Amino acid sequence: MSAAFSFALTATDGAARSGVISTPRGEIRTPAFMPVGTAATVKAMMPESVRATGADILLGNTYHLMLRPTAERIARLGGLHRFMNWERPILTDSGGFQVMSLAELRKLTEEGVTFRSHIDGSRHRLTPERSMEIQKLLGSDIVMCFDECPALPADDKRVAESMRLSMRWAARSKEAFGDRPGHALFGIQQGGVTQELRAESAEALRAIGFDGYAIGGLAVGEGQEAMFGVLDYAPGMLPEDKPRYLMGVGKPDDIVGAVARGVDMMDCVLPSRSGRTGQAFTRRGTVNIKNARHANDPRPLDEDCTCPACRNYSRAYLHHVFRAQEIISSMLLTWHNLHYFQEIMGGMRAAIAEGRFAAWQAAFHAGRAEGDI
Ligand SMILES: CNc1nc2c(CCNCC3CCCC3)c3nc(N)[nH]c(=O)c3cc2[nH]1
């Protein structure tokens, strides 16, 4: 177990990279997909099941946990790892993004954001300093700077002002984070879809100095073409020897396209959230298990999948338990989707290490239907 936090690049294939992030709580194989555990749980999954899908790290959230049960209570109980029975690495987002998308009566100033809880209407304040304090109380291994992610549509002036505020908040985050061996602080690049602003943000973050660099401000409705357009240049603006984390992405083909452009880490609620709605991701495309055409189908979701849902249950059974709104329906589809997302990551890590990523990417796209299958 290393006492420090470090990143080792082990192979590159075009812009794609594979490597290992070493932390005191274990290693993270990159490219990595990080399941989201918003309220100290990956919904419908036991932590040992999350691990069984192949996840090396999961996400927690400052915004949700500060409201309930509060970071102070989690700290008193031994920290988030102990609290949720996940002893491997945890990355926590800084809360700003969730405030802007979930809270009510938000007020944004240079100082930070004041808002009312979406749970009970109580008043709260998040600043770079408070966000660092909360993430320290939670005990997360990878801490995110407190930033602002502008909602689209936003004109260049608004995007520039927002990015510059986030850069001032990044400096305050770094100052408040202090010196914490074994823990990492990641900066978050902003700048919308404007290359000059992205470059200015990257230079500002590099001057402050971080253990890793996230690409923020994307997957907010710009669409895959515009997102890939930014990813054609943004990862290369960030230090080559540090992990690059694309926030909030995404569908399987988004993930593959992002890795092809140099991204090392990603997170998304999609596999877990859509699992709960009956949408399954498979090699051949998406299956909406609630559709009547699956009612009598004795085959598994995906013949090539080795997850418990595909090994032991038919589409007909999954269709039934979804229609009956049985709890096991969320458990099985979430497990399958997280397993499949980790299969994609494992396939890409091996392909990059063996210099055959282009062939892997072609095969990935060849078998997939556009719509539901
Ligand atoms: C879905 N699209 C998207 N998500 C973004 C997120 C959230 C990433 N996911 C966090 C988990 C979700 C709940 C628990 C933690 C972003 N976060 C920050 N801080 N900044 C962004 O620009 C930022 C941008 C994002 N775009």
CSV table of C-alpha atoms and ligand atoms in Angstrom, one decimal:
chain,number,residue,atom,x,y,z
A,1,MET,CA,0.0,0.0,0.0
A,2,SER,CA,1.6,3.3,-1.0
A,3,ALA,CA,1.6,6.1,1.4
A,4,ALA,CA,1.3,8.6,-1.4
A,5,PHE,CA,-0.9,9.4,-4.4
A,6,SER,CA,0.8,8.8,-7.8
A,7,PHE,CA,0.0,8.2,-11.4
A,8,ALA,CA,2.0,6.0,-13.7
A,9,LEU,CA,1.3,5.9,-17.5
A,10,THR,CA,1.9,2.4,-18.7
A,11,ALA,CA,1.0,2.6,-22.4
A,12,THR,CA,-0.3,4.9,-25.1
A,13,ASP,CA,-2.0,4.1,-28.4
A,14,GLY,CA,-2.6,7.3,-30.4
A,15,ALA,CA,-4.1,9.8,-27.9
A,16,ALA,CA,-5.5,6.9,-25.8
A,17,ARG,CA,-3.6,6.1,-22.6
A,18,SER,CA,-3.6,3.3,-20.0
A,19,GLY,CA,-2.1,3.6,-16.5
A,20,VAL,CA,-2.5,3.1,-12.8
A,21,ILE,CA,-3.3,5.6,-10.0
A,22,SER,CA,-1.8,4.4,-6.7
A,23,THR,CA,-3.5,5.6,-3.5
A,24,PRO,CA,-3.2,4.5,0.1
A,25,ARG,CA,-6.5,2.7,-0.3
A,26,GLY,CA,-5.6,0.8,-3.4
A,27,GLU,CA,-4.9,1.1,-7.1
A,28,ILE,CA,-7.2,2.5,-9.8
A,29,ARG,CA,-6.6,1.1,-13.3
A,30,THR,CA,-7.1,3.6,-16.1
A,31,PRO,CA,-9.0,4.3,-18.2
A,32,ALA,CA,-11.4,4.0,-15.3
A,33,PHE,CA,-15.2,4.2,-15.1
A,34,MET,CA,-16.3,5.4,-11.6
A,35,PRO,CA,-19.8,4.4,-10.4
A,36,VAL,CA,-21.8,7.1,-8.7
A,37,GLY,CA,-22.7,6.6,-5.0
A,38,THR,CA,-24.5,9.9,-4.5
A,39,ALA,CA,-25.9,9.5,-1.0
A,40,ALA,CA,-23.3,7.0,0.3
A,41,THR,CA,-24.6,4.2,-1.7
A,42,VAL,CA,-24.5,3.0,-5.3
A,43,LYS,CA,-28.3,2.7,-5.5
A,44,ALA,CA,-29.6,-1.0,-5.5
A,45,MET,CA,-26.0,-2.4,-5.0
A,46,MET,CA,-24.1,-3.7,-2.0
A,47,PRO,CA,-20.5,-2.4,-2.0
A,48,GLU,CA,-19.2,-5.9,-2.5
A,49,SER,CA,-21.4,-6.2,-5.6
A,50,VAL,CA,-20.0,-2.9,-6.9
A,51,ARG,CA,-16.5,-4.3,-6.4
A,52,ALA,CA,-17.5,-7.5,-8.2
A,53,THR,CA,-18.4,-5.5,-11.3
A,54,GLY,CA,-14.7,-4.5,-11.5
A,55,ALA,CA,-14.9,-1.0,-10.0
A,56,ASP,CA,-11.7,0.3,-8.3
A,57,ILE,CA,-13.2,3.6,-7.1
A,58,LEU,CA,-16.6,5.1,-6.6
A,59,LEU,CA,-18.0,8.6,-6.3
A,60,GLY,CA,-19.6,10.4,-3.3
A,61,ASN,CA,-21.1,13.8,-3.3
A,62,THR,CA,-20.5,16.9,-1.1
A,63,TYR,CA,-23.9,18.4,-1.9
A,64,HIS,CA,-26.0,15.4,-0.9
A,65,LEU,CA,-24.0,14.3,2.1
A,66,MET,CA,-23.7,17.8,3.6
A,67,LEU,CA,-27.5,18.0,3.7
A,68,ARG,CA,-28.1,14.5,4.9
A,69,PRO,CA,-26.7,13.0,7.2
A,70,THR,CA,-24.1,15.9,7.3
A,71,ALA,CA,-20.4,15.6,6.8
A,72,GLU,CA,-19.9,16.1,10.6
A,73,ARG,CA,-22.0,13.1,11.5
A,74,ILE,CA,-20.1,10.9,8.9
A,75,ALA,CA,-16.8,12.1,10.3
A,76,ARG,CA,-17.9,11.3,13.9
A,77,LEU,CA,-18.8,7.8,12.7
A,78,GLY,CA,-15.3,7.2,11.2
A,79,GLY,CA,-15.6,8.7,7.7
A,80,LEU,CA,-17.3,7.8,4.5
A,81,HIS,CA,-15.4,4.6,3.7
A,82,ARG,CA,-16.3,3.1,7.1
A,83,PHE,CA,-19.9,4.5,6.9
A,84,MET,CA,-20.7,2.9,3.6
A,85,ASN,CA,-18.4,-0.1,3.9
A,86,TRP,CA,-16.3,0.7,0.9
A,87,GLU,CA,-12.6,0.6,1.8
A,88,ARG,CA,-11.2,1.3,-1.7
A,89,PRO,CA,-10.7,4.8,-3.1
A,90,ILE,CA,-13.5,7.4,-3.1
A,91,LEU,CA,-13.6,10.6,-5.2
A,92,THR,CA,-16.1,13.2,-4.1
A,93,ASP,CA,-17.4,16.0,-6.3
A,94,SER,CA,-17.2,19.5,-4.7
A,95,GLY,CA,-21.0,20.2,-4.7
A,96,GLY,CA,-21.1,23.3,-6.9
A,97,PHE,CA,-22.5,21.5,-9.9
A,98,GLN,CA,-25.2,19.8,-7.8
A,99,VAL,CA,-26.2,23.0,-6.1
A,100,MET,CA,-26.9,24.6,-9.5
A,101,SER,CA,-28.8,21.6,-10.8
A,102,LEU,CA,-30.7,20.5,-7.6
A,103,ALA,CA,-31.0,23.3,-4.9
A,104,GLU,CA,-33.6,26.0,-4.7
A,105,LEU,CA,-33.2,29.8,-4.3
A,106,ARG,CA,-29.5,29.7,-5.2
A,107,LYS,CA,-27.4,32.9,-4.8
A,108,LEU,CA,-24.0,33.0,-6.5
A,109,THR,CA,-21.4,35.5,-5.4
A,110,GLU,CA,-17.6,35.8,-5.4
A,111,GLU,CA,-17.6,34.2,-2.0
A,112,GLY,CA,-19.6,31.1,-3.0
A,113,VAL,CA,-23.2,29.9,-3.3
A,114,THR,CA,-26.0,30.1,-0.8
A,115,PHE,CA,-29.0,27.9,-1.3
A,116,ARG,CA,-31.9,26.1,0.2
A,117,SER,CA,-31.9,22.4,0.6
A,118,HIS,CA,-34.0,20.5,-1.9
A,119,ILE,CA,-34.8,18.1,1.0
A,120,ASP,CA,-36.1,20.3,3.7
A,121,GLY,CA,-35.7,23.9,2.6
A,122,SER,CA,-33.0,24.7,5.2
A,123,ARG,CA,-30.4,27.4,4.2
A,124,HIS,CA,-26.8,26.4,3.4
A,125,ARG,CA,-23.7,28.0,2.0
A,126,LEU,CA,-20.9,26.4,-0.1
A,127,THR,CA,-17.6,28.1,-0.6
A,128,PRO,CA,-14.2,26.7,-1.8
A,129,GLU,CA,-13.2,26.6,1.9
A,130,ARG,CA,-16.4,24.9,3.1
A,131,SER,CA,-16.3,22.4,0.2
A,132,MET,CA,-12.7,21.4,1.2
A,133,GLU,CA,-13.7,21.1,4.8
A,134,ILE,CA,-16.7,18.8,3.9
A,135,GLN,CA,-14.6,16.6,1.7
A,136,LYS,CA,-11.9,16.3,4.4
A,137,LEU,CA,-14.6,15.4,7.0
A,138,LEU,CA,-15.8,12.7,4.5
A,139,GLY,CA,-12.3,11.4,4.2
A,140,SER,CA,-12.4,11.1,0.4
A,141,ASP,CA,-9.1,10.2,-1.4
A,142,ILE,CA,-9.6,12.4,-4.4
A,143,VAL,CA,-11.1,15.9,-3.7
A,144,MET,CA,-12.5,18.1,-6.4
A,145,CYS,CA,-12.0,21.9,-6.5
A,146,PHE,CA,-15.2,24.0,-5.8
A,147,ASP,CA,-16.2,25.3,-9.2
A,148,GLU,CA,-19.1,26.7,-11.2
A,149,CYS,CA,-20.3,24.9,-14.3
A,150,PRO,CA,-22.3,27.4,-16.4
A,151,ALA,CA,-25.6,26.2,-17.7
A,152,LEU,CA,-26.1,26.2,-21.5
A,153,PRO,CA,-26.9,28.1,-23.6
A,154,ALA,CA,-24.3,30.7,-22.4
A,155,ASP,CA,-22.6,33.3,-24.4
A,156,ASP,CA,-18.8,33.6,-24.5
A,157,LYS,CA,-18.8,36.5,-22.1
A,158,ARG,CA,-20.8,34.5,-19.5
A,159,VAL,CA,-18.6,31.5,-20.0
A,160,ALA,CA,-15.4,33.5,-19.7
A,161,GLU,CA,-16.6,35.2,-16.5
A,162,SER,CA,-17.7,31.9,-15.0
A,163,MET,CA,-14.4,30.2,-15.9
A,164,ARG,CA,-12.4,33.0,-14.3
A,165,LEU,CA,-14.5,32.7,-11.1
A,166,SER,CA,-13.8,29.0,-11.1
A,167,MET,CA,-10.1,29.6,-11.5
A,168,ARG,CA,-10.2,32.0,-8.5
A,169,TRP,CA,-12.1,29.4,-6.6
A,170,ALA,CA,-9.5,26.8,-7.7
A,171,ALA,CA,-6.8,28.8,-6.0
A,172,ARG,CA,-8.8,29.2,-2.8
A,173,SER,CA,-9.6,25.4,-2.9
A,174,LYS,CA,-5.9,24.6,-3.2
A,175,GLU,CA,-5.1,27.0,-0.3
A,176,ALA,CA,-7.8,25.5,1.9
A,177,PHE,CA,-6.9,21.9,1.0
A,178,GLY,CA,-3.4,22.3,2.4
A,179,ASP,CA,-0.8,19.6,2.5
A,180,ARG,CA,-2.5,16.1,2.8
A,181,PRO,CA,-0.2,13.2,1.9
A,182,GLY,CA,-2.1,10.3,0.3
A,183,HIS,CA,-4.9,12.6,-0.6
A,184,ALA,CA,-5.3,14.3,-4.0
A,185,LEU,CA,-6.8,17.5,-5.1
A,186,PHE,CA,-8.0,17.8,-8.7
A,187,GLY,CA,-8.5,21.1,-10.6
A,188,ILE,CA,-11.4,21.4,-13.0
A,189,GLN,CA,-11.0,23.0,-16.4
A,190,GLN,CA,-13.8,25.2,-17.6
A,191,GLY,CA,-14.3,27.4,-20.7
A,192,GLY,CA,-17.4,25.9,-22.4
A,193,VAL,CA,-16.7,24.9,-26.0
A,194,THR,CA,-14.3,27.9,-26.7
A,195,GLN,CA,-10.7,26.7,-27.3
A,196,GLU,CA,-9.1,30.0,-26.1
A,197,LEU,CA,-11.0,29.9,-22.9
A,198,ARG,CA,-10.2,26.2,-22.3
A,199,ALA,CA,-6.5,27.1,-22.9
A,200,GLU,CA,-6.7,30.0,-20.4
A,201,SER,CA,-8.3,27.7,-17.9
A,202,ALA,CA,-5.7,25.0,-18.4
A,203,GLU,CA,-2.8,27.5,-17.9
A,204,ALA,CA,-4.4,28.9,-14.8
A,205,LEU,CA,-4.8,25.4,-13.3
A,206,ARG,CA,-1.3,24.4,-14.3
A,207,ALA,CA,0.1,27.5,-12.5
A,208,ILE,CA,-1.7,26.6,-9.3
A,209,GLY,CA,-0.6,22.9,-9.6
A,210,PHE,CA,-2.9,19.9,-8.9
A,211,ASP,CA,-2.6,16.1,-8.5
A,212,GLY,CA,-5.0,15.6,-11.4
A,213,TYR,CA,-7.1,17.7,-13.8
A,214,ALA,CA,-10.8,17.3,-14.6
A,215,ILE,CA,-12.5,18.5,-17.8
A,216,GLY,CA,-15.7,20.2,-16.5
A,217,GLY,CA,-18.4,22.1,-18.2
A,218,LEU,CA,-19.3,19.3,-20.7
A,219,ALA,CA,-22.1,16.8,-20.8
A,220,VAL,CA,-24.5,19.6,-20.1
A,221,GLY,CA,-26.6,19.4,-23.3
A,222,GLU,CA,-24.0,20.4,-25.9
A,223,GLY,CA,-24.3,17.0,-27.7
A,224,GLN,CA,-21.7,14.4,-28.5
A,225,GLU,CA,-20.3,16.2,-31.6
A,226,ALA,CA,-19.6,19.4,-29.7
A,227,MET,CA,-18.3,17.5,-26.7
A,228,PHE,CA,-15.9,15.5,-28.9
A,229,GLY,CA,-14.9,18.7,-30.6
A,230,VAL,CA,-13.7,20.0,-27.3
A,231,LEU,CA,-12.1,16.7,-26.4
A,232,ASP,CA,-10.1,16.8,-29.7
A,233,TYR,CA,-7.9,19.5,-28.0
A,234,ALA,CA,-8.8,19.9,-24.2
A,235,PRO,CA,-7.0,16.8,-22.8
A,236,GLY,CA,-3.8,17.8,-24.6
A,237,MET,CA,-3.9,21.1,-22.8
A,238,LEU,CA,-3.5,19.4,-19.4
A,239,PRO,CA,-0.3,18.0,-17.9
A,240,GLU,CA,0.5,14.7,-19.6
A,241,ASP,CA,1.8,13.0,-16.5
A,242,LYS,CA,-1.4,13.6,-14.4
A,243,PRO,CA,-4.8,11.9,-14.6
A,244,ARG,CA,-7.4,13.5,-16.8
A,245,TYR,CA,-11.0,13.1,-15.5
A,246,LEU,CA,-14.0,13.9,-17.8
A,247,MET,CA,-16.9,14.7,-15.5
A,248,GLY,CA,-20.4,13.3,-16.0
A,249,VAL,CA,-19.7,11.1,-19.1
A,250,GLY,CA,-21.5,9.1,-20.3
A,251,LYS,CA,-23.2,6.6,-22.7
A,252,PRO,CA,-20.9,3.7,-23.9
A,253,ASP,CA,-20.0,5.4,-27.2
A,254,ASP,CA,-19.3,8.7,-25.4
A,255,ILE,CA,-16.9,6.8,-23.1
A,256,VAL,CA,-15.1,5.1,-25.9
A,257,GLY,CA,-14.7,8.4,-27.9
A,258,ALA,CA,-13.4,10.2,-24.8
A,259,VAL,CA,-10.8,7.5,-24.1
A,260,ALA,CA,-9.7,7.7,-27.7
A,261,ARG,CA,-9.1,11.4,-27.2
A,262,GLY,CA,-6.9,11.0,-24.0
A,263,VAL,CA,-9.3,10.9,-21.1
A,264,ASP,CA,-8.3,8.6,-18.2
A,265,MET,CA,-11.3,8.7,-15.8
A,266,MET,CA,-15.1,9.2,-16.1
A,267,ASP,CA,-18.2,9.1,-14.0
A,268,CYS,CA,-21.9,8.9,-14.9
A,269,VAL,CA,-25.2,8.1,-13.2
A,270,LEU,CA,-26.4,6.5,-16.5
A,271,PRO,CA,-25.7,2.8,-15.9
A,272,SER,CA,-27.2,2.9,-12.4
A,273,ARG,CA,-30.1,5.3,-13.1
A,274,SER,CA,-31.1,3.7,-16.4
A,275,GLY,CA,-30.8,0.3,-14.8
A,276,ARG,CA,-33.6,1.3,-12.4
A,277,THR,CA,-35.8,2.4,-15.4
A,278,GLY,CA,-35.3,-1.0,-17.1
A,279,GLN,CA,-32.8,0.2,-19.8
A,280,ALA,CA,-30.0,-2.3,-20.2
A,281,PHE,CA,-26.8,-1.6,-22.2
A,282,THR,CA,-25.4,-4.5,-24.2
A,283,ARG,CA,-22.7,-5.1,-26.8
A,284,ARG,CA,-25.4,-5.0,-29.5
A,285,GLY,CA,-27.2,-1.9,-28.2
A,286,THR,CA,-29.8,-1.0,-25.6
A,287,VAL,CA,-32.6,-3.2,-24.4
A,288,ASN,CA,-35.7,-1.7,-22.8
A,289,ILE,CA,-36.7,-4.7,-20.8
A,290,LYS,CA,-40.2,-3.4,-20.0
A,291,ASN,CA,-41.1,-3.7,-23.7
A,292,ALA,CA,-43.7,-6.4,-24.3
A,293,ARG,CA,-41.5,-8.1,-26.9
A,294,HIS,CA,-39.4,-9.5,-24.0
A,295,ALA,CA,-42.3,-11.0,-22.1
A,296,ASN,CA,-41.7,-14.6,-23.4
A,297,ASP,CA,-38.0,-14.4,-24.2
A,298,PRO,CA,-36.1,-17.2,-22.5
A,299,ARG,CA,-32.7,-15.8,-23.5
A,300,PRO,CA,-30.5,-13.7,-21.2
A,301,LEU,CA,-30.1,-10.0,-21.8
A,302,ASP,CA,-26.7,-10.6,-23.5
A,303,GLU,CA,-25.5,-14.1,-24.3
A,304,ASP,CA,-21.9,-12.9,-24.0
A,305,CYS,CA,-22.3,-11.4,-20.6
A,306,THR,CA,-21.0,-13.2,-17.4
A,307,CYS,CA,-22.9,-11.0,-14.9
A,308,PRO,CA,-25.4,-12.6,-12.4
A,309,ALA,CA,-28.4,-11.2,-14.3
A,310,CYS,CA,-27.2,-12.7,-17.6
A,311,ARG,CA,-26.0,-16.0,-16.1
A,312,ASN,CA,-29.1,-16.8,-14.1
A,313,TYR,CA,-32.1,-15.0,-15.5
A,314,SER,CA,-34.1,-14.7,-18.7
A,315,ARG,CA,-35.4,-11.5,-20.3
A,316,ALA,CA,-38.9,-12.9,-19.6
A,317,TYR,CA,-38.0,-12.9,-15.9
A,318,LEU,CA,-36.5,-9.4,-15.9
A,319,HIS,CA,-39.5,-8.2,-17.9
A,320,HIS,CA,-41.8,-9.6,-15.2
A,321,VAL,CA,-40.0,-8.2,-12.2
A,322,PHE,CA,-39.8,-4.8,-13.8
A,323,ARG,CA,-43.5,-4.8,-14.6
A,324,ALA,CA,-44.2,-6.0,-11.0
A,325,GLN,CA,-41.9,-3.3,-9.7
A,326,GLU,CA,-40.0,-5.8,-7.7
A,327,ILE,CA,-36.9,-4.5,-5.9
A,328,ILE,CA,-34.7,-7.3,-7.6
A,329,SER,CA,-35.4,-5.6,-11.0
A,330,SER,CA,-33.3,-2.6,-10.0
A,331,MET,CA,-30.6,-4.8,-8.5
A,332,LEU,CA,-30.2,-7.0,-11.5
A,333,LEU,CA,-30.3,-4.3,-14.2
A,334,THR,CA,-27.9,-2.1,-12.2
A,335,TRP,CA,-25.5,-4.9,-11.7
A,336,HIS,CA,-25.6,-5.8,-15.4
A,337,ASN,CA,-25.1,-2.2,-16.6
A,338,LEU,CA,-22.2,-1.5,-14.2
A,339,HIS,CA,-20.6,-4.9,-15.1
A,340,TYR,CA,-21.0,-4.0,-18.8
A,341,PHE,CA,-19.4,-0.5,-18.4
A,342,GLN,CA,-16.5,-2.1,-16.6
A,343,GLU,CA,-16.2,-4.7,-19.4
A,344,ILE,CA,-15.8,-1.8,-21.8
A,345,MET,CA,-13.1,-0.2,-19.6
A,346,GLY,CA,-11.2,-3.5,-19.2
A,347,GLY,CA,-11.4,-4.1,-23.0
A,348,MET,CA,-10.0,-0.7,-23.7
A,349,ARG,CA,-7.2,-1.0,-21.1
A,350,ALA,CA,-6.0,-4.3,-22.6
A,351,ALA,CA,-6.4,-2.9,-26.2
A,352,ILE,CA,-4.3,0.2,-25.4
A,353,ALA,CA,-1.7,-1.9,-23.6
A,354,GLU,CA,-1.4,-4.1,-26.6
A,355,GLY,CA,-1.4,-1.3,-29.2
A,356,ARG,CA,-4.7,-2.4,-30.8
A,357,PHE,CA,-7.1,0.3,-29.6
A,358,ALA,CA,-8.2,1.3,-33.2
A,359,ALA,CA,-9.2,-2.3,-33.9
A,360,TRP,CA,-11.0,-2.6,-30.6
A,361,GLN,CA,-12.9,0.6,-31.2
A,362,ALA,CA,-14.0,-0.5,-34.7
A,363,ALA,CA,-15.2,-3.8,-33.3
A,364,PHE,CA,-17.0,-2.0,-30.5
A,365,HIS,CA,-19.0,0.1,-33.0
A,366,ALA,CA,-19.5,-2.7,-35.6
A,367,GLY,CA,-21.9,-4.8,-33.5
A,368,ARG,CA,-24.0,-1.9,-32.1
A,369,ALA,CA,-27.5,-1.0,-33.2
A,370,GLU,CA,-28.5,2.7,-33.0
A,371,GLY,CA,-31.9,2.2,-31.2
A,372,ASP,CA,-33.3,-0.3,-28.9
A,373,ILE,CA,-32.8,-4.0,-29.8
B,1,LIG,C1,-23.8,14.7,-16.3
B,1,LIG,N1,-23.0,15.8,-16.9
B,1,LIG,C2,-22.2,16.4,-16.1
B,1,LIG,N2,-21.9,16.1,-14.8
B,1,LIG,C3,-21.0,17.0,-14.3
B,1,LIG,C4,-20.5,17.2,-13.1
B,1,LIG,C5,-20.8,16.2,-12.0
B,1,LIG,C6,-20.1,14.9,-12.2
B,1,LIG,N3,-20.7,13.8,-11.4
B,1,LIG,C7,-20.6,13.9,-10.0
B,1,LIG,C8,-21.4,12.8,-9.3
B,1,LIG,C9,-22.9,12.9,-9.6
B,1,LIG,C10,-23.5,12.7,-8.2
B,1,LIG,C11,-22.4,12.4,-7.2
B,1,LIG,C12,-21.1,12.9,-7.8
B,1,LIG,C13,-19.6,18.3,-12.9
B,1,LIG,N4,-19.0,18.5,-11.6
B,1,LIG,C14,-18.3,19.6,-11.4
B,1,LIG,N5,-17.8,19.8,-10.2
B,1,LIG,N6,-18.0,20.5,-12.4
B,1,LIG,C15,-18.4,20.3,-13.7
B,1,LIG,O1,-18.1,21.1,-14.6
B,1,LIG,C16,-19.3,19.2,-13.9
B,1,LIG,C17,-19.8,19.0,-15.2
B,1,LIG,C18,-20.7,17.9,-15.4
B,1,LIG,N7,-21.4,17.5,-16.5
